[in-house]
PDB file of C-alpha atoms and ligand atoms in Angstrom:
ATOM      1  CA  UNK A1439      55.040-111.571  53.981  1.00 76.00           C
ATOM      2  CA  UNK A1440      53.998-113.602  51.336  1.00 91.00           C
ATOM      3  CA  UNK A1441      56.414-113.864  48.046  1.00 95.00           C
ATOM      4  CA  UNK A1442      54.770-114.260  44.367  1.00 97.00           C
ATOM      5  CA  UNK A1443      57.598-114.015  41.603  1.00 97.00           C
ATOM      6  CA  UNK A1444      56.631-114.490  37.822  1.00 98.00           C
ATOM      7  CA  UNK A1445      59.838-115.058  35.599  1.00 97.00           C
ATOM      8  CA  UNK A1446      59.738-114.317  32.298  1.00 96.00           C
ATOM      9  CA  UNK A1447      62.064-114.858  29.213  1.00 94.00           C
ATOM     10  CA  UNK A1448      62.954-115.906  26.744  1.00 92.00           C
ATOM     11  CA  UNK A1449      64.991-119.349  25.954  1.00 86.00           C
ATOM     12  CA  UNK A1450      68.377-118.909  26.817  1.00 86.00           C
ATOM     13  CA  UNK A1451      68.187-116.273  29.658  1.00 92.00           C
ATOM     14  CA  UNK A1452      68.728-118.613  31.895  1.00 89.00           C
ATOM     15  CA  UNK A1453      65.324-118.961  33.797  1.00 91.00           C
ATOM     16  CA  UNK A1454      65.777-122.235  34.809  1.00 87.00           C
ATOM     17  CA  UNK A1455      69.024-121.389  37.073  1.00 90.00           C
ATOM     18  CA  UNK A1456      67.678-118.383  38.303  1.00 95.00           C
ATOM     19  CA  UNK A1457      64.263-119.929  39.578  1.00 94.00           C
ATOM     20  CA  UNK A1458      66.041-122.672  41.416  1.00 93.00           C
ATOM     21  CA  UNK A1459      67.848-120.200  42.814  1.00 95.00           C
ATOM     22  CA  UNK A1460      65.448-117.797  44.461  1.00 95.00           C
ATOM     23  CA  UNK A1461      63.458-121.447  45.539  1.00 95.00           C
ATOM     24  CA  UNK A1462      66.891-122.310  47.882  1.00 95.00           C
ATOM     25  CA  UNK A1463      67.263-119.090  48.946  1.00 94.00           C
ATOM     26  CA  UNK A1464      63.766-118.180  49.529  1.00 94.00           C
ATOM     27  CA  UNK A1465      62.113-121.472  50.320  1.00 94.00           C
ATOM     28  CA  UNK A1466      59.127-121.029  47.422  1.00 96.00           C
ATOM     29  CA  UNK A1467      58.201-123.381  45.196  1.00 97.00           C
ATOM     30  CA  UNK A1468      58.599-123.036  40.993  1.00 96.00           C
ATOM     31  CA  UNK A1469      55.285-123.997  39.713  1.00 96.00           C
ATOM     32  CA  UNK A1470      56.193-123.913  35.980  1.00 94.00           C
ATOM     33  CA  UNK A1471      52.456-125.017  34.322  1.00 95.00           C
ATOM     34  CA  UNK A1472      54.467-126.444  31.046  1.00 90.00           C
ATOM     35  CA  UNK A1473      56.245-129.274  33.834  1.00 92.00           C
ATOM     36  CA  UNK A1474      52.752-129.702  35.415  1.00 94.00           C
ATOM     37  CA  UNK A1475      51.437-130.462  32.015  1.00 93.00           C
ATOM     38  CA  UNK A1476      53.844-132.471  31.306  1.00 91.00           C
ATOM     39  CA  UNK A1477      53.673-134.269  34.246  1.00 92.00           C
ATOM     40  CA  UNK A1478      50.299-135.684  33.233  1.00 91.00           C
ATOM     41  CA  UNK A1479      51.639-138.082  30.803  1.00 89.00           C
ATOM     42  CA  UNK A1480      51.226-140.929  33.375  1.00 91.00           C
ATOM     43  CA  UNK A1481      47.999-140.117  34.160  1.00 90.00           C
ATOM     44  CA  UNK A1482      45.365-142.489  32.524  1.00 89.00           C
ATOM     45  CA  UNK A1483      42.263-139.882  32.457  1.00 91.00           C
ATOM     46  CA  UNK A1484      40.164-138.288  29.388  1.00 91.00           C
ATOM     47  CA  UNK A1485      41.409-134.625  30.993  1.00 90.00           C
ATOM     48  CA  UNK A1486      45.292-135.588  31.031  1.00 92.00           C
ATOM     49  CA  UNK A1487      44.926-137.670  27.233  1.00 92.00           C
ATOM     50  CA  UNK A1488      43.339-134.562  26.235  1.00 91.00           C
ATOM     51  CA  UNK A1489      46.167-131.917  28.014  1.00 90.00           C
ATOM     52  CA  UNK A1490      48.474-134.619  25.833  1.00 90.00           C
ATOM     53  CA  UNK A1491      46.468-133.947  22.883  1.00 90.00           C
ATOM     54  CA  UNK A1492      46.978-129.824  22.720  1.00 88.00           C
ATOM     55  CA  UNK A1493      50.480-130.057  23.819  1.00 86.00           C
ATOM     56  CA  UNK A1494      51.399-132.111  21.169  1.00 85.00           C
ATOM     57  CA  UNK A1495      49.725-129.875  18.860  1.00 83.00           C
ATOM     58  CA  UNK A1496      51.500-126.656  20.291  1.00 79.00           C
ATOM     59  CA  UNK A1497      48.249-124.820  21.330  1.00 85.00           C
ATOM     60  CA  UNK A1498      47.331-123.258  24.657  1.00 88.00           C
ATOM     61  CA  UNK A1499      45.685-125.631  27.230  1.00 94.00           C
ATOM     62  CA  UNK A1500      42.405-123.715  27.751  1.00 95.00           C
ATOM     63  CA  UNK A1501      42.425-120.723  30.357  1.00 96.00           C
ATOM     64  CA  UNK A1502      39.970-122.333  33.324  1.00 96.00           C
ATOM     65  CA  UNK A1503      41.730-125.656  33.118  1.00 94.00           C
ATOM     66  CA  UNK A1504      45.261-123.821  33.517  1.00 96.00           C
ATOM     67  CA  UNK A1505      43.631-121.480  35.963  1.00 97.00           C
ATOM     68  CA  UNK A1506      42.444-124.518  38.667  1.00 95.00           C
ATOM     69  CA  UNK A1507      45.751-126.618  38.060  1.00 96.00           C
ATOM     70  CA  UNK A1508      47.854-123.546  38.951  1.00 97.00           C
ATOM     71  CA  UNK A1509      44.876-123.568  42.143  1.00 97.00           C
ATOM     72  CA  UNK A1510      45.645-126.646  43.042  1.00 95.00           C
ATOM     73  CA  UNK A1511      49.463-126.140  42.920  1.00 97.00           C
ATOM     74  CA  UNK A1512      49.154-123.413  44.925  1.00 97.00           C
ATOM     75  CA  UNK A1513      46.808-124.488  47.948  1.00 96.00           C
ATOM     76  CA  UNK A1514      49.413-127.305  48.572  1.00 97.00           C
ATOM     77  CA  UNK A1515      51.209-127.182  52.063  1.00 96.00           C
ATOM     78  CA  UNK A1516      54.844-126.077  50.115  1.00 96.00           C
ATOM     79  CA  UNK A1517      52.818-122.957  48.451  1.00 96.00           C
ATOM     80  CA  UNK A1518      51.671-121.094  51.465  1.00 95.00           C
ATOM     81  CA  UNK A1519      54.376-118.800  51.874  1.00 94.00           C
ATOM     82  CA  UNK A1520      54.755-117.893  48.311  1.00 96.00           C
ATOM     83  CA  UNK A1521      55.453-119.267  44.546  1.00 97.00           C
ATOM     84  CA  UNK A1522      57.795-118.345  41.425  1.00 97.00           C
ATOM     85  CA  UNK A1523      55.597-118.927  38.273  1.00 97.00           C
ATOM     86  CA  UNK A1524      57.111-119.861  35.029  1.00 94.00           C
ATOM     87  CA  UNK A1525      55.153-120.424  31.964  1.00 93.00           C
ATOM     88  CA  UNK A1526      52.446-118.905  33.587  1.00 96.00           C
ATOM     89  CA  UNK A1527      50.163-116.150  33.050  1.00 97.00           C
ATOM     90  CA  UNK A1528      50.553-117.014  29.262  1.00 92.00           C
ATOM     91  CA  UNK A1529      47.593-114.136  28.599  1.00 92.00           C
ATOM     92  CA  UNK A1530      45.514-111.321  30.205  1.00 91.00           C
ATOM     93  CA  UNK A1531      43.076-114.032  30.754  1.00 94.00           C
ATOM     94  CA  UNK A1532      45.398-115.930  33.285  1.00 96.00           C
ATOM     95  CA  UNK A1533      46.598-112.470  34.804  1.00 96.00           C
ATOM     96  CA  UNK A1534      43.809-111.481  35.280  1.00 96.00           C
ATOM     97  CA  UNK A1535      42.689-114.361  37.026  1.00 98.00           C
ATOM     98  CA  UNK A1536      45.856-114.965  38.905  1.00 98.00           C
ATOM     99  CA  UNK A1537      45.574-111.476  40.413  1.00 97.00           C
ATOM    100  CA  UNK A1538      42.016-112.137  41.623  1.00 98.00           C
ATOM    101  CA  UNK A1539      42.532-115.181  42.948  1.00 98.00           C
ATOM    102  CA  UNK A1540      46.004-113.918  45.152  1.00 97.00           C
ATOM    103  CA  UNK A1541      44.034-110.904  45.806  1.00 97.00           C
ATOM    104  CA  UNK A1542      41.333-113.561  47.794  1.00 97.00           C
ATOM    105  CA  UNK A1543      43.958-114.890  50.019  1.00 95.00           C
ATOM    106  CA  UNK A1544      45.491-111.206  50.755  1.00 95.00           C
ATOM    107  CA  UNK A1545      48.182-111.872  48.737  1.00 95.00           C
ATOM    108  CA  UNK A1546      49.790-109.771  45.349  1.00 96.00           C
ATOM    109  CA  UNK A1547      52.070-110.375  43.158  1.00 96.00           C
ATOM    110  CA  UNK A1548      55.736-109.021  44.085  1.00 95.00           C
ATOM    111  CA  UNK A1549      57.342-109.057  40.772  1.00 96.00           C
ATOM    112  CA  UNK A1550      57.437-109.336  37.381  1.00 97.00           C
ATOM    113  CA  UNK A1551      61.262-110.615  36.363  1.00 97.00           C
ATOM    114  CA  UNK A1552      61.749-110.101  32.676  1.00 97.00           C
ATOM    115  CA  UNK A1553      65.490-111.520  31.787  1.00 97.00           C
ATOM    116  CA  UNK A1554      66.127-109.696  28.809  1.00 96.00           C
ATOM    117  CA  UNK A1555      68.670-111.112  26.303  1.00 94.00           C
ATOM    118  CA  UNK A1556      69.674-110.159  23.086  1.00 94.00           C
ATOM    119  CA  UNK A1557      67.734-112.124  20.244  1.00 93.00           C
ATOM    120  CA  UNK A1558      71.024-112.882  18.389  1.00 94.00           C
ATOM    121  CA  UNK A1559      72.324-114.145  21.481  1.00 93.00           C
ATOM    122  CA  UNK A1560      69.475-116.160  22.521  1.00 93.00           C
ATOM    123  CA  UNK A1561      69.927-117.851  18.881  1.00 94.00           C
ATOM    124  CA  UNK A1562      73.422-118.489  19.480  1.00 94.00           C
ATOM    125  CA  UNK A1563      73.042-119.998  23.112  1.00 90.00           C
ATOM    126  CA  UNK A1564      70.028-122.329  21.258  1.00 89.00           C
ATOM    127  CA  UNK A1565      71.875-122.860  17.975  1.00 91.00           C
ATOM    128  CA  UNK A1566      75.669-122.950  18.953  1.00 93.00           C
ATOM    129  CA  UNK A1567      74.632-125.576  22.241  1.00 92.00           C
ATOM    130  CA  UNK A1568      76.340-129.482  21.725  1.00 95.00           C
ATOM    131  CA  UNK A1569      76.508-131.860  24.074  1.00 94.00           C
ATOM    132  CA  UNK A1570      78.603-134.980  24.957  1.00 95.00           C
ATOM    133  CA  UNK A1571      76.857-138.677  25.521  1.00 96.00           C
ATOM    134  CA  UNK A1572      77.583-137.819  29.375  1.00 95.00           C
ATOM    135  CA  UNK A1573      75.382-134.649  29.161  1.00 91.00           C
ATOM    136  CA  UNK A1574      78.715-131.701  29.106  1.00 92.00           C
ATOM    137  CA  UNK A1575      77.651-129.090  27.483  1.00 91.00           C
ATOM    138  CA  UNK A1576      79.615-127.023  25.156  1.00 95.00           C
ATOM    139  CA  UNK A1577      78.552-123.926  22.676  1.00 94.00           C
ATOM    140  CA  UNK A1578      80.788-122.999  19.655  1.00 96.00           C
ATOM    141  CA  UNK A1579      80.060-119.475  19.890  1.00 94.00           C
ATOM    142  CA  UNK A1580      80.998-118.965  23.843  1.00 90.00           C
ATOM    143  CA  UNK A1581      82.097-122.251  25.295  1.00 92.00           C
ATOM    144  CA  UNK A1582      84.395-123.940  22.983  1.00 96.00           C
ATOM    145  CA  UNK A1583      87.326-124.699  24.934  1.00 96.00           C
ATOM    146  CA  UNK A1584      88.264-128.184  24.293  1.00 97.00           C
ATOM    147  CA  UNK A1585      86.096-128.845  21.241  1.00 97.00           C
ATOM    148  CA  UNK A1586      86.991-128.006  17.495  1.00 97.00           C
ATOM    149  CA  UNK A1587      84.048-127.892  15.214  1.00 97.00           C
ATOM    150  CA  UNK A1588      83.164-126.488  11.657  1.00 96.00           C
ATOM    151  CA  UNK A1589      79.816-125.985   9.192  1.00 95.00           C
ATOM    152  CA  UNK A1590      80.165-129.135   6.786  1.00 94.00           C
ATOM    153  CA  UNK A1591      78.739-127.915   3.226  1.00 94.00           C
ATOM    154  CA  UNK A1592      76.568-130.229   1.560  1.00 92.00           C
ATOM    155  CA  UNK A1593      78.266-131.796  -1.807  1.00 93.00           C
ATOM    156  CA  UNK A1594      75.596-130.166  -3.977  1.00 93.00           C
ATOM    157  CA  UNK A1595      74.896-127.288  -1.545  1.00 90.00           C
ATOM    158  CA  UNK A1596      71.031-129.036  -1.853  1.00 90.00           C
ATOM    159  CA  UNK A1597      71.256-128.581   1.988  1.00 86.00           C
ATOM    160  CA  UNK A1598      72.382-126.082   4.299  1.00 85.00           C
ATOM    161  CA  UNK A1599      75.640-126.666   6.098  1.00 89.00           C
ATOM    162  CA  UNK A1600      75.883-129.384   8.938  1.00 90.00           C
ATOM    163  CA  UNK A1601      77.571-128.422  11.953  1.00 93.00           C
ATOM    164  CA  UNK A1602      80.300-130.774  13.145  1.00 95.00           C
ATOM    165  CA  UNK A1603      82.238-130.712  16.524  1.00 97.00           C
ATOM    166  CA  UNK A1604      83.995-133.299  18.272  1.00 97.00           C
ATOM    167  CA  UNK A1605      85.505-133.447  21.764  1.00 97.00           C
ATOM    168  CA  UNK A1606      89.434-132.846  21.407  1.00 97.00           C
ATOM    169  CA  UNK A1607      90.727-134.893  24.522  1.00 96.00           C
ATOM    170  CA  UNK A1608      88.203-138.118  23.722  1.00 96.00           C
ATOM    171  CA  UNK A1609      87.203-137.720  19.759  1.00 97.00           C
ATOM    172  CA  UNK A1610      83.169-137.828  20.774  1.00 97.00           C
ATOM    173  CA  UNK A1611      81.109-136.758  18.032  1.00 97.00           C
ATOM    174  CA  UNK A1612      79.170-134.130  20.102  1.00 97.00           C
ATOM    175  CA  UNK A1613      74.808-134.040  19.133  1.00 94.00           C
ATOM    176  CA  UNK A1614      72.892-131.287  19.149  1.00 91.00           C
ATOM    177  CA  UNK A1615      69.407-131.364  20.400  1.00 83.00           C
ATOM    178  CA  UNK A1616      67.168-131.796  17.068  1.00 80.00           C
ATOM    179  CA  UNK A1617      65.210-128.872  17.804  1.00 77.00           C
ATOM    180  CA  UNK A1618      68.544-126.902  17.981  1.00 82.00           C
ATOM    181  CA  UNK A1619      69.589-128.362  15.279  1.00 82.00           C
ATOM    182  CA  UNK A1620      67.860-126.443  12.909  1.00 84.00           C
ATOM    183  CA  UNK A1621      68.073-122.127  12.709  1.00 87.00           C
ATOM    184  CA  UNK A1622      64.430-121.724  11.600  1.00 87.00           C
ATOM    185  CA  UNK A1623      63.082-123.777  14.174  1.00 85.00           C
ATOM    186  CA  UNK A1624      65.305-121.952  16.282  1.00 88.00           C
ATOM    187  CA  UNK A1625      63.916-118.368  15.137  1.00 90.00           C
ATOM    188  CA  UNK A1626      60.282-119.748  15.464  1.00 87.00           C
ATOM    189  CA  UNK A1627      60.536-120.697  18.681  1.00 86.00           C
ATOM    190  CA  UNK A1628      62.052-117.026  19.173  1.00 90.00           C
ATOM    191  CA  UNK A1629      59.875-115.558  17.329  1.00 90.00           C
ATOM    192  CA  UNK A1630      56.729-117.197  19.121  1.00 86.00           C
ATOM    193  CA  UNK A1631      58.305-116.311  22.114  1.00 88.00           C
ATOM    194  CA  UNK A1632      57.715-112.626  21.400  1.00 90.00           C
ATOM    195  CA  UNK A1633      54.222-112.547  20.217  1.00 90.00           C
ATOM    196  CA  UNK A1634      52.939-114.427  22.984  1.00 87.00           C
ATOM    197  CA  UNK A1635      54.589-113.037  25.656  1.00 89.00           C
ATOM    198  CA  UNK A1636      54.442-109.704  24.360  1.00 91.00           C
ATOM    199  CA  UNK A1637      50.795-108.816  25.512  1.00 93.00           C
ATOM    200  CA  UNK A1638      51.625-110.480  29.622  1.00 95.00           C
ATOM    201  CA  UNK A1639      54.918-108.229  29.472  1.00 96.00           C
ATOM    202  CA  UNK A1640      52.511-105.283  28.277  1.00 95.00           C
ATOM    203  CA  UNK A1641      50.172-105.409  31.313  1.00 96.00           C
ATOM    204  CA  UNK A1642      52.412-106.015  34.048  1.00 97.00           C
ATOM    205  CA  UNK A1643      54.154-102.710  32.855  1.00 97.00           C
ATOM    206  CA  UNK A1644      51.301-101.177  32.372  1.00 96.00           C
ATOM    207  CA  UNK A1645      50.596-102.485  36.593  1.00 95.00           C
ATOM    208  CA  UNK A1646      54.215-100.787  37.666  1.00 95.00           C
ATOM    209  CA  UNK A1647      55.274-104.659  38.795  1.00 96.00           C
ATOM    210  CA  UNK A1648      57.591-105.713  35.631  1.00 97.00           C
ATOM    211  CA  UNK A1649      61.484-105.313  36.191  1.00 97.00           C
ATOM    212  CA  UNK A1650      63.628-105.895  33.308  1.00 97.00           C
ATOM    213  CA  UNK A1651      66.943-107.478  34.301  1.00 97.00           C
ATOM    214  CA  UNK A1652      69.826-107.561  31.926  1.00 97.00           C
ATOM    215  CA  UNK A1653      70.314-111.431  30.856  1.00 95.00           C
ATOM    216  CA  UNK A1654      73.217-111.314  29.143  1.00 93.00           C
ATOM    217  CA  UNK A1655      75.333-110.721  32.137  1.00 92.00           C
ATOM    218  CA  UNK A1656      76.390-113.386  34.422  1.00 90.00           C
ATOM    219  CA  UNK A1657      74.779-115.916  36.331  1.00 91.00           C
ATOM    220  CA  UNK A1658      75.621-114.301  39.418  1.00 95.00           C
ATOM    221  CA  UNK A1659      75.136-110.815  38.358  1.00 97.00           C
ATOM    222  CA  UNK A1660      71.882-111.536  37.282  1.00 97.00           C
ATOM    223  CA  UNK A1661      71.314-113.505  40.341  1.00 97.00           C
ATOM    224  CA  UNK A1662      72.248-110.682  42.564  1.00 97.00           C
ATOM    225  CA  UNK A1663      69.988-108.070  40.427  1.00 97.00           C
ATOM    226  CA  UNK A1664      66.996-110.674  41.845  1.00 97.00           C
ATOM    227  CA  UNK A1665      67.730-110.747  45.130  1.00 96.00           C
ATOM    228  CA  UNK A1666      67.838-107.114  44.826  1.00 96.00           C
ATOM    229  CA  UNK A1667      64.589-106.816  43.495  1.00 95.00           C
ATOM    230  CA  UNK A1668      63.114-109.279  45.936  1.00 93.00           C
ATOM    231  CA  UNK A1669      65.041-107.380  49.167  1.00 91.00           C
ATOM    232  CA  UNK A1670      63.703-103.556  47.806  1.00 89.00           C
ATOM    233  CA  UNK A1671      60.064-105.773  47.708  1.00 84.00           C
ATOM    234  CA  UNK A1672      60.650-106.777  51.272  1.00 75.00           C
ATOM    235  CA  UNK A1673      61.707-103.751  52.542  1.00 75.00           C
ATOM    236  CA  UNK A1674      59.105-102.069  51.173  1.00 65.00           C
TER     237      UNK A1674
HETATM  238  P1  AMP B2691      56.192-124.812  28.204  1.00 56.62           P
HETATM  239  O1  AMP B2691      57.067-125.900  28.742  1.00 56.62           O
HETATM  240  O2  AMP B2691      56.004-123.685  29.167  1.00 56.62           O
HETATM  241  O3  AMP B2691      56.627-124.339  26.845  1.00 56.62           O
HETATM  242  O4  AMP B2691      54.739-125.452  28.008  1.00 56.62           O
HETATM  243  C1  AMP B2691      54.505-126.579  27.188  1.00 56.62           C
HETATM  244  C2  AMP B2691      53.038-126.647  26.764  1.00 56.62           C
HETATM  245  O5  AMP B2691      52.190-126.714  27.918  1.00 56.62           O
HETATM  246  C3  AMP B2691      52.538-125.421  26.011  1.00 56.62           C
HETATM  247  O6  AMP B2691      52.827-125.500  24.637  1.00 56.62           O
HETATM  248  C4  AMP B2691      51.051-125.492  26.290  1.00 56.62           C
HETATM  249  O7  AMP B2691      50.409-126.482  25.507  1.00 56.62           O
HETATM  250  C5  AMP B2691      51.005-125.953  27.728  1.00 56.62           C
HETATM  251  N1  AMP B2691      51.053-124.786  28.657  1.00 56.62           N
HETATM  252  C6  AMP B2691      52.065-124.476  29.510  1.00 56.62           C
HETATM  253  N2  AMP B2691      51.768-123.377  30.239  1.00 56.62           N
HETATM  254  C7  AMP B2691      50.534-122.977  29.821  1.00 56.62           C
HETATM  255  C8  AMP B2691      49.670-121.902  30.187  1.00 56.62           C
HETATM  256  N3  AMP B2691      50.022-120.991  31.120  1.00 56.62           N
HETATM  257  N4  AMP B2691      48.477-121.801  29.553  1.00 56.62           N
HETATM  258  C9  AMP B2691      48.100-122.711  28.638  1.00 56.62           C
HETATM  259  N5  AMP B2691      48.860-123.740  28.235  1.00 56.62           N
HETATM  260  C10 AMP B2691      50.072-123.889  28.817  1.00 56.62           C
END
């Protein structure tokens, strides 16, 4: 039996850790379309400049394009037995689409994973996230053993606070990632989240395939929800 998973959530839920996951354990391929895209940067064609184009200016690459990449991705050899989509469907359109095209092989979708976190929490995890020139992550709000940090007001409060934290043991300014950096970008990207996913979420309920699966716990308990999900799909 074949095994199509679509993961869904929003940044922060951890959908990165969890896809790997079910690809070791399950031997599928992640086809996330926003790597694939990006992927094309090397690529010296007018189809990749113009993929380059629209994901620089934070629009949708067009549906049919999308639609054969995702294809392609998925008549390679790896793809046969299955695939865990990220990033994709985007809309109805894609659904829609994806569906049909499964449906032509003999294939379905198995599940709809939606790792629900709390919005506050999601900002946090973006917000609160700094990081060491070695990559170590740390967050002030849940992971700030070892670092001290504190909001630095701005002399003439023209600016909002700045958010410094240092490494106790070495003294190493920690960075945050510039689109962390700053809350409102932070709550857009949220907030953009929501709308967009909103109608997908909407029609896989609607289709009886979407399982919501509590984010906030921990990696393994959320892990082990999945494999849940994926064993009752197996079973049944
Ligand atoms: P992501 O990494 O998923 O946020 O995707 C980065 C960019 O790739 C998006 O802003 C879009 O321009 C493009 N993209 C990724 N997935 C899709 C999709 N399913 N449909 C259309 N465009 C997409």
């Amino acid at each position: 039996m074949s095994l199509y998973i679509i993961i869904m959530g929003v940044q922060g839920a951890g959908k990165g850790v969890q896809a790997k996951f079910i690809q070791e354990q399950y031997g599928i391929p992640q086809i996330s379309t926003g790597d694939l895209f990006r992927a094309m940067k090397t690529r010296d064609d007018d189809f990749a400049r113009h993929v380059q184009e629209i994901m620089a200016s934070g629009q949708l690459v067009p549906d049919d394009d999308t639609n054969e990449m995702v294809r392609e991705r998925l008549e390679q050899a790896d793809a046969q037995n299955g695939a865990i989509f990220d990033g994709f469907p985007r809309n109805a359109v894609q659904a829609q689409w994806l569906e049909a095209y499964l449906a032509s092989k003999g294939a379905a979708i198995t599940a709809v994973l939606l790792l629900e976190l709390d919005l506050y929490v999601a900002f946090k995890r973006a917000f609160g996230r700094v990081t060491n020139a070695a990559g170590k992550s740390y967050n002030i709000y849940s992971n700030a053993e070892g670092i001290e940090w504190t909001f630095e007001e701005h002399p003439e409060k023209l600016f909002p606070p700045r958010l410094i934290a240092r490494e106790i043991a070495t003294g190493e300014l920690l960075h945050r990632r510039p689109d962390d950096a700053n809350a409102a970008a932070v709550i857009k990207r949220i907030d953009d989240y929501l709308q967009l996913t909103q109608p997908v979420i909407d029609y896989y309920k609607d289709k009886g395939l979407l399982v919501r699966i509590d984010a906030e716990q921990s990696i393994e308990a959320v892990r082990s929800a999945i494999a849940n999900v994926i064993e009752r799909a197996y079973a049944g």
